[in-house]
GROMACS .gro file of C-alpha atoms in nm:
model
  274
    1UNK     CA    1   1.748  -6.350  -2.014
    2UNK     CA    2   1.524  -6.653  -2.042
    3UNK     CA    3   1.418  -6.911  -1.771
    4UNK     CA    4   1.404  -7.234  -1.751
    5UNK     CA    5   1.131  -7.393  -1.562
    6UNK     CA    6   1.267  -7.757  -1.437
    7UNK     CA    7   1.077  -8.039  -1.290
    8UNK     CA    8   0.911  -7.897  -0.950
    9UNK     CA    9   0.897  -7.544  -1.100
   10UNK     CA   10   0.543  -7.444  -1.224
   11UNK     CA   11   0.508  -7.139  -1.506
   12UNK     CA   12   0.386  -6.824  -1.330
   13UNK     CA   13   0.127  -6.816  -1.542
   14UNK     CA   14   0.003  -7.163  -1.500
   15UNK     CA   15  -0.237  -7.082  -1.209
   16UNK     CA   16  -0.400  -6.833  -1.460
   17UNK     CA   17  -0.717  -7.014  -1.639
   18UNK     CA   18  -0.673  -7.013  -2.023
   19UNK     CA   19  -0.324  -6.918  -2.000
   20UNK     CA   20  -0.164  -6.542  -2.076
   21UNK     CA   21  -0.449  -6.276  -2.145
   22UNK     CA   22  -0.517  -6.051  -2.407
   23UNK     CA   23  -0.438  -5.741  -2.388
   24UNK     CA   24  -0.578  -5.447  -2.551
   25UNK     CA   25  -0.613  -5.053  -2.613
   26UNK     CA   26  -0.888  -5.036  -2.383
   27UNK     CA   27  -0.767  -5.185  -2.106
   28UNK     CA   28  -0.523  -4.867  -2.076
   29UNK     CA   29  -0.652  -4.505  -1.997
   30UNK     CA   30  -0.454  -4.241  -2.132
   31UNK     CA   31  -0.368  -3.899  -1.979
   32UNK     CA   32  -0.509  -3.585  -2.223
   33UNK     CA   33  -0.421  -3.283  -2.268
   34UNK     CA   34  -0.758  -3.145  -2.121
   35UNK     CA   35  -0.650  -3.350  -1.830
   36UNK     CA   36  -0.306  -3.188  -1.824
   37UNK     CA   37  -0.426  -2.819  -1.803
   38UNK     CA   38  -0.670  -2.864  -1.560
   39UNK     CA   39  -0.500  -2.866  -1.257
   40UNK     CA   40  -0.393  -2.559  -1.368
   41UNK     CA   41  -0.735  -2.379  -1.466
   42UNK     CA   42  -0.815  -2.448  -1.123
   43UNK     CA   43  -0.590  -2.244  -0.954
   44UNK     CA   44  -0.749  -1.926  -0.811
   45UNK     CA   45  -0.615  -1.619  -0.827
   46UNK     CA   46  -0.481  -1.376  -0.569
   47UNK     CA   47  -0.713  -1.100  -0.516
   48UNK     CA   48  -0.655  -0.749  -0.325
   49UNK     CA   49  -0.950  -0.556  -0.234
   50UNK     CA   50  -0.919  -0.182  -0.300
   51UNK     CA   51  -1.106   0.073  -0.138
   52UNK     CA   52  -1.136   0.426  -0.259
   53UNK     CA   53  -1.430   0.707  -0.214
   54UNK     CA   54  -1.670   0.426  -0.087
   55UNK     CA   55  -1.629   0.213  -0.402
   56UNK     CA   56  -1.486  -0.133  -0.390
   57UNK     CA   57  -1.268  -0.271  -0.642
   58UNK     CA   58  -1.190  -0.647  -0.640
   59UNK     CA   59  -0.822  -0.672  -0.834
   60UNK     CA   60  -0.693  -0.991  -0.960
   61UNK     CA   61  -0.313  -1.106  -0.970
   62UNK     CA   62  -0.156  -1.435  -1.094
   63UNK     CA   63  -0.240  -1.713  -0.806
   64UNK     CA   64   0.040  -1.704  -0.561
   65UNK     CA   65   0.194  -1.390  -0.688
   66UNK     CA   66   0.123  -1.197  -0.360
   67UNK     CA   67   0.309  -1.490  -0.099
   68UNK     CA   68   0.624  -1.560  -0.358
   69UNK     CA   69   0.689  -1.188  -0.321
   70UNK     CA   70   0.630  -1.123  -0.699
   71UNK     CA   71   0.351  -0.854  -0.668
   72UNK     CA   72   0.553  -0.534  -0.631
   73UNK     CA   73   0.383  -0.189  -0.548
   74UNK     CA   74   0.441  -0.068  -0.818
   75UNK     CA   75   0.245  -0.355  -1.009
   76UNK     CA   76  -0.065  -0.288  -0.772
   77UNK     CA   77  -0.063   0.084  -0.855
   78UNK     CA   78  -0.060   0.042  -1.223
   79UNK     CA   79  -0.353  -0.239  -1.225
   80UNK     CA   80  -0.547  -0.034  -0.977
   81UNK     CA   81  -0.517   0.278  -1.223
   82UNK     CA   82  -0.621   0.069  -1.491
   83UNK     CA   83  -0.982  -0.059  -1.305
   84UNK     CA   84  -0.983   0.267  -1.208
   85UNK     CA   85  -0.960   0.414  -1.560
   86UNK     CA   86  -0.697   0.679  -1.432
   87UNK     CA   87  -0.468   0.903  -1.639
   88UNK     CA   88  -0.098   0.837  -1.595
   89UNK     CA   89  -0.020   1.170  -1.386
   90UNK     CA   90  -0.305   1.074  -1.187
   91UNK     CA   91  -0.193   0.682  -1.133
   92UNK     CA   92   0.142   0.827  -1.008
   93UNK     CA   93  -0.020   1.033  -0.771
   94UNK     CA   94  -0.194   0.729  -0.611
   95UNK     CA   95  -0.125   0.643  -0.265
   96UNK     CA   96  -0.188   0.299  -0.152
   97UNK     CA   97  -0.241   0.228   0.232
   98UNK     CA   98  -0.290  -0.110   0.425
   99UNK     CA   99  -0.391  -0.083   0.789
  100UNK     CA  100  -0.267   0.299   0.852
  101UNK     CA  101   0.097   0.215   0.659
  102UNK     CA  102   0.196   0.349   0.336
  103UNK     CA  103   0.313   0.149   0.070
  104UNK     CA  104   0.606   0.410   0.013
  105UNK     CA  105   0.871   0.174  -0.194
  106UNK     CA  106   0.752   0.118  -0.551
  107UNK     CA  107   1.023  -0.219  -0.597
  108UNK     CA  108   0.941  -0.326  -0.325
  109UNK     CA  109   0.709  -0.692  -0.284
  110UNK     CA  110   0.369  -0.569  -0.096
  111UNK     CA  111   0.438  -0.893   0.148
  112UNK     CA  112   0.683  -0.711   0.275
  113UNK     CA  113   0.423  -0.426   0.433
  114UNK     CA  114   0.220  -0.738   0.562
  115UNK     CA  115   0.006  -0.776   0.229
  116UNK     CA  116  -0.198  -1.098   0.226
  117UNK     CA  117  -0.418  -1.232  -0.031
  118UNK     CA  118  -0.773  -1.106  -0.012
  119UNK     CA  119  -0.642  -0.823   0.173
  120UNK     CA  120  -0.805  -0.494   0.193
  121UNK     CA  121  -0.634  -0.151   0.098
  122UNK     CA  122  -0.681   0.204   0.051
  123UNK     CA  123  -0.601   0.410  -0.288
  124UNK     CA  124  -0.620   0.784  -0.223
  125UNK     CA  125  -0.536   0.988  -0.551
  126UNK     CA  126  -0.448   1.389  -0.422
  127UNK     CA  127  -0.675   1.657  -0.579
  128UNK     CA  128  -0.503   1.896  -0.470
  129UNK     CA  129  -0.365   1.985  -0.824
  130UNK     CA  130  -0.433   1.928  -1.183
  131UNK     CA  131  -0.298   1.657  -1.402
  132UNK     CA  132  -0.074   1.945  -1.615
  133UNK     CA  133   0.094   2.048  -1.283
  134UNK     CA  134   0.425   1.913  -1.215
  135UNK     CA  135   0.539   1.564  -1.049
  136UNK     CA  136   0.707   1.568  -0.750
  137UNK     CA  137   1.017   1.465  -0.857
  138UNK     CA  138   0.987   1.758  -1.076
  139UNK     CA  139   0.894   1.996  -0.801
  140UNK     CA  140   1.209   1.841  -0.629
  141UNK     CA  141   1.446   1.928  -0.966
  142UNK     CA  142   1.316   2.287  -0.965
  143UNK     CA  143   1.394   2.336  -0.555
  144UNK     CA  144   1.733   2.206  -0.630
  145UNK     CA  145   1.809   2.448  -0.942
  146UNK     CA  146   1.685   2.756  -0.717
  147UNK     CA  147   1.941   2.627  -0.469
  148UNK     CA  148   2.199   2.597  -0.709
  149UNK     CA  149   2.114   2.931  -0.852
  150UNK     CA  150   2.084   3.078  -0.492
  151UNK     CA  151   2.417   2.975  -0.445
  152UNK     CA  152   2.616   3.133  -0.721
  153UNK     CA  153   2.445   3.483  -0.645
  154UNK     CA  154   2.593   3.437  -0.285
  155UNK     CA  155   2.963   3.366  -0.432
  156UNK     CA  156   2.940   3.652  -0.669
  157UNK     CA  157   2.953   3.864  -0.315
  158UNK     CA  158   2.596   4.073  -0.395
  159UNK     CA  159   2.716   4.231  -0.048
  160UNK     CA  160   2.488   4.539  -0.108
  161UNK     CA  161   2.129   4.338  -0.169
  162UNK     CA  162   2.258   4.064   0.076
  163UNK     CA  163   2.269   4.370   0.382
  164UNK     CA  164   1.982   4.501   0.272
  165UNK     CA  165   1.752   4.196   0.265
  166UNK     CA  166   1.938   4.111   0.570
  167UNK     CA  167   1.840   4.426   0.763
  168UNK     CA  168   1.470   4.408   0.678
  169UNK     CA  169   1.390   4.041   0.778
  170UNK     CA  170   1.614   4.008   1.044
  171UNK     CA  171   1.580   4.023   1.405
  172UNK     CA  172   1.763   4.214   1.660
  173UNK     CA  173   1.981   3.922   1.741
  174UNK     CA  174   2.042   3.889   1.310
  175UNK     CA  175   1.855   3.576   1.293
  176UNK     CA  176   1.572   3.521   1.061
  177UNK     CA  177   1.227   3.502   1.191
  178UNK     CA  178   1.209   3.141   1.057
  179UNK     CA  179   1.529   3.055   1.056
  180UNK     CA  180   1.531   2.828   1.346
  181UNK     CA  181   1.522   2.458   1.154
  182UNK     CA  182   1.176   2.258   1.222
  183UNK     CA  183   0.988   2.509   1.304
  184UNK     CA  184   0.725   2.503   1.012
  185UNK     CA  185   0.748   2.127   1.034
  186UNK     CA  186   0.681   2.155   1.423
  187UNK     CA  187   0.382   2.429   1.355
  188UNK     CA  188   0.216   2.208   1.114
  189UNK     CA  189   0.271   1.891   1.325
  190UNK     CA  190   0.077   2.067   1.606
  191UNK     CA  191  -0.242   2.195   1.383
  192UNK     CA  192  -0.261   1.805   1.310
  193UNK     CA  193  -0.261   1.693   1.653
  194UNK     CA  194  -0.514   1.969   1.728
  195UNK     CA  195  -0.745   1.893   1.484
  196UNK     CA  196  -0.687   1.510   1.557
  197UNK     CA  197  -0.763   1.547   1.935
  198UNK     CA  198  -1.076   1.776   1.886
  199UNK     CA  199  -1.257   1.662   1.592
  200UNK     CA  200  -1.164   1.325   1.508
  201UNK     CA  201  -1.039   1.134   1.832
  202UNK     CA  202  -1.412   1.194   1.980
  203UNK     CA  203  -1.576   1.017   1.713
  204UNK     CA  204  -1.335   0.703   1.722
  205UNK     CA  205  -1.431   0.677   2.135
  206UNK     CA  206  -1.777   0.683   2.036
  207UNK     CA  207  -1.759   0.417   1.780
  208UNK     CA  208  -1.461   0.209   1.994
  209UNK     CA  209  -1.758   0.202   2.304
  210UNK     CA  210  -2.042   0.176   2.093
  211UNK     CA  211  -2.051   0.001   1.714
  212UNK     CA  212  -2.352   0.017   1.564
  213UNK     CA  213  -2.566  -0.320   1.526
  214UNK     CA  214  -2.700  -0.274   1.221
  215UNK     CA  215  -2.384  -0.448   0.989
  216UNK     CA  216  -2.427  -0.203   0.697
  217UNK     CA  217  -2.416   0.146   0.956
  218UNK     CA  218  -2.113  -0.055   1.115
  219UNK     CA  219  -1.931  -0.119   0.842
  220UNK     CA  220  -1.997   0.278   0.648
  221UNK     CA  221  -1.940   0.452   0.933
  222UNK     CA  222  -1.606   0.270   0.994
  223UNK     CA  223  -1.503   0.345   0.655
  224UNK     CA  224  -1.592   0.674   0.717
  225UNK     CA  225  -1.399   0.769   1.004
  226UNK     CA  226  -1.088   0.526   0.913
  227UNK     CA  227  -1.063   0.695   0.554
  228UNK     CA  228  -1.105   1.030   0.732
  229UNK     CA  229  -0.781   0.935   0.977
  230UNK     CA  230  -0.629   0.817   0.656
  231UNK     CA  231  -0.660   1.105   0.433
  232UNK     CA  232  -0.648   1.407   0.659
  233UNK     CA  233  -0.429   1.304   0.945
  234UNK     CA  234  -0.182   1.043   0.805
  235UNK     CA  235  -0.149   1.106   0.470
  236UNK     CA  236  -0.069   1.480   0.578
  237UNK     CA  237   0.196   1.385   0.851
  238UNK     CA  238   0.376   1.203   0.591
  239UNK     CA  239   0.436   1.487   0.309
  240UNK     CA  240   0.581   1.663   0.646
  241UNK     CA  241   0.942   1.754   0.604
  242UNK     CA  242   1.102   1.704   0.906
  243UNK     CA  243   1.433   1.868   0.811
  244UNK     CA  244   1.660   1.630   0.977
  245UNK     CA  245   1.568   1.748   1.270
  246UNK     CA  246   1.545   1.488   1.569
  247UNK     CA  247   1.309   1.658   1.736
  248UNK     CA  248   1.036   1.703   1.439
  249UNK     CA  249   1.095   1.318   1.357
  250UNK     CA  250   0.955   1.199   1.718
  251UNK     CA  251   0.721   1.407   1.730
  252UNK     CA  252   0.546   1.327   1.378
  253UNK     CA  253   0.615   0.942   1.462
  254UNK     CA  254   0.463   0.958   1.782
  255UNK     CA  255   0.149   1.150   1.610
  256UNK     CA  256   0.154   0.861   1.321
  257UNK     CA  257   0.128   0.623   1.567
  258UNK     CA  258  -0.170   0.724   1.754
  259UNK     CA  259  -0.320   0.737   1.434
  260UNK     CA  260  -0.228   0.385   1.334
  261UNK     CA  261  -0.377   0.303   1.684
  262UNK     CA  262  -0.658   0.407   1.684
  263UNK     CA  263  -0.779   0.275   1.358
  264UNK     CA  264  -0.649  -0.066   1.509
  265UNK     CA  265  -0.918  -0.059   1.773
  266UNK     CA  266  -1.136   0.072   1.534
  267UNK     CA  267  -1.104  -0.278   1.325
  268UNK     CA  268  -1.099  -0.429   1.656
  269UNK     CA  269  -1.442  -0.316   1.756
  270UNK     CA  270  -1.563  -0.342   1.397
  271UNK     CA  271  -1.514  -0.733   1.439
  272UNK     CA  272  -1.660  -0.740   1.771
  273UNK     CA  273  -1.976  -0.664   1.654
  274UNK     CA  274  -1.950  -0.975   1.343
   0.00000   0.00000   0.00000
């Protein structure tokens, strides 16, 4: 729609000398596509640091992966056995720990066991066994088989071998030696706690009252004793089968969390000393 500019009304563009200006190209700048991808190519990435047999290994995710809960566990594990340059068998075997906790749920985001960027964890691969023996959740087929197996002997009424076996393990009250539930469970919880108390609680005192000043004997000797806790303490209450029994379960919990507190004030006295 035009305008009409009457008597008293002045042309906005009469106040400019020389009337309406030229324009051209380069009075416009123009967005690239350099200039388009580099916000992006900015962006850091996350970054976990895993720890394992006094080597460091810095791992990189997508940036923001970790805090939009996209990083599961079982993503860490697989790029950690990859650095690593572990077998497949061995990668499942791999235990990842962050501050005394076990990452136990493979679906599961790591924010959800605290997880930060730049965070530091622990990857523990058993040696207990070979890579050609068995997974657990094959180990846990083959229990349930001998179960099953057990179980059809006992309906076919095998009354003869049953007494028999019966009469030479049993008791005088016709109870099995270790029959009573939790017992193993409880026997190993106490050789933990025992060798907890005598051998490894001492050294944590020491180093909780007295952290080296030299920063390089601070920090190995804290990885020392933290992976010790880690490995033979925690890592060993866990694979501890409780067999439902209420009794077993407070006792290993209350042994897991000593554990968990003490390295605590071990990472407390650690950063004292910074």
């Amino acid at each position: 729609m035009s305008r009409y500019f009457g008597r008293g009304q002045s042309s906005p563009y009469g106040s400019i000398p020389g009337g309406i200006p030229a324009v051209t190209d380069e009075d416009f700048s123009y967005i690239t596509s350099q200039d388009l991808e580099g916000p992006a190519a900015t962006l850091e990435d996350d970054v976990l640091i895993i720890k394992n047999k006094g080597v460091t290994y810095p791992v990189h995710f997508p940036a923001y992966a970790i805090g939009d809960g996209k990083l599961r566990v079982s993503d860490v594990r697989h790029r950690v056995g990859v650095m690593m340059d572990l077998s497949a068998p061995a990668t499942r075997r791999m235990k990842l720990l962050y501050k005394g906790q076990k990452l136990k749920e493979p679906a599961a985001p790591v924010r959800d066991y605290g997880v930060k960027n730049k965070s530091e964890l622990m990857a523990v691969i058993s040696d207990a066994r070979d890579e050609s023996s068995p997974s657990d959740e094959e180990l846990v087929i083959v229990k349930d088989k001998k179960k099953k197996r057990n179980r059809k002997k006992t309906k076919k009424g095998d009354v003869d071998g049953a007494s028999s076996s019966r009469d030479s393990t049993s008791n005088l009250d016709g109870t099995s030696p270790s029959s009573t539930p939790g017992s193993v469970a409880m026997k190993k919880l106490d050789e933990l706690s025992h060798e907890f108390s005598t051998r490894l609680h001492p050294l944590c005192k020491e180093y909780i009252a007295s952290p080296p000043s030299d920063p390089k004997r601070r920090d190995e000797d804290h990885r020392r004793i933290s992976e010790t806790i880690l490995q033979n303490i925690l890592l060993k209450l866990d694979a501890v089968d409780t067999e439902g029994v209420a009794e077993v379960r407070a006792r290993r919990k209350e042994l897991v969390s000593r554990a968990q507190d003490i390295l605590k004030a071990l990472d407390v006295a650690k950063a004292s000393q910074g």
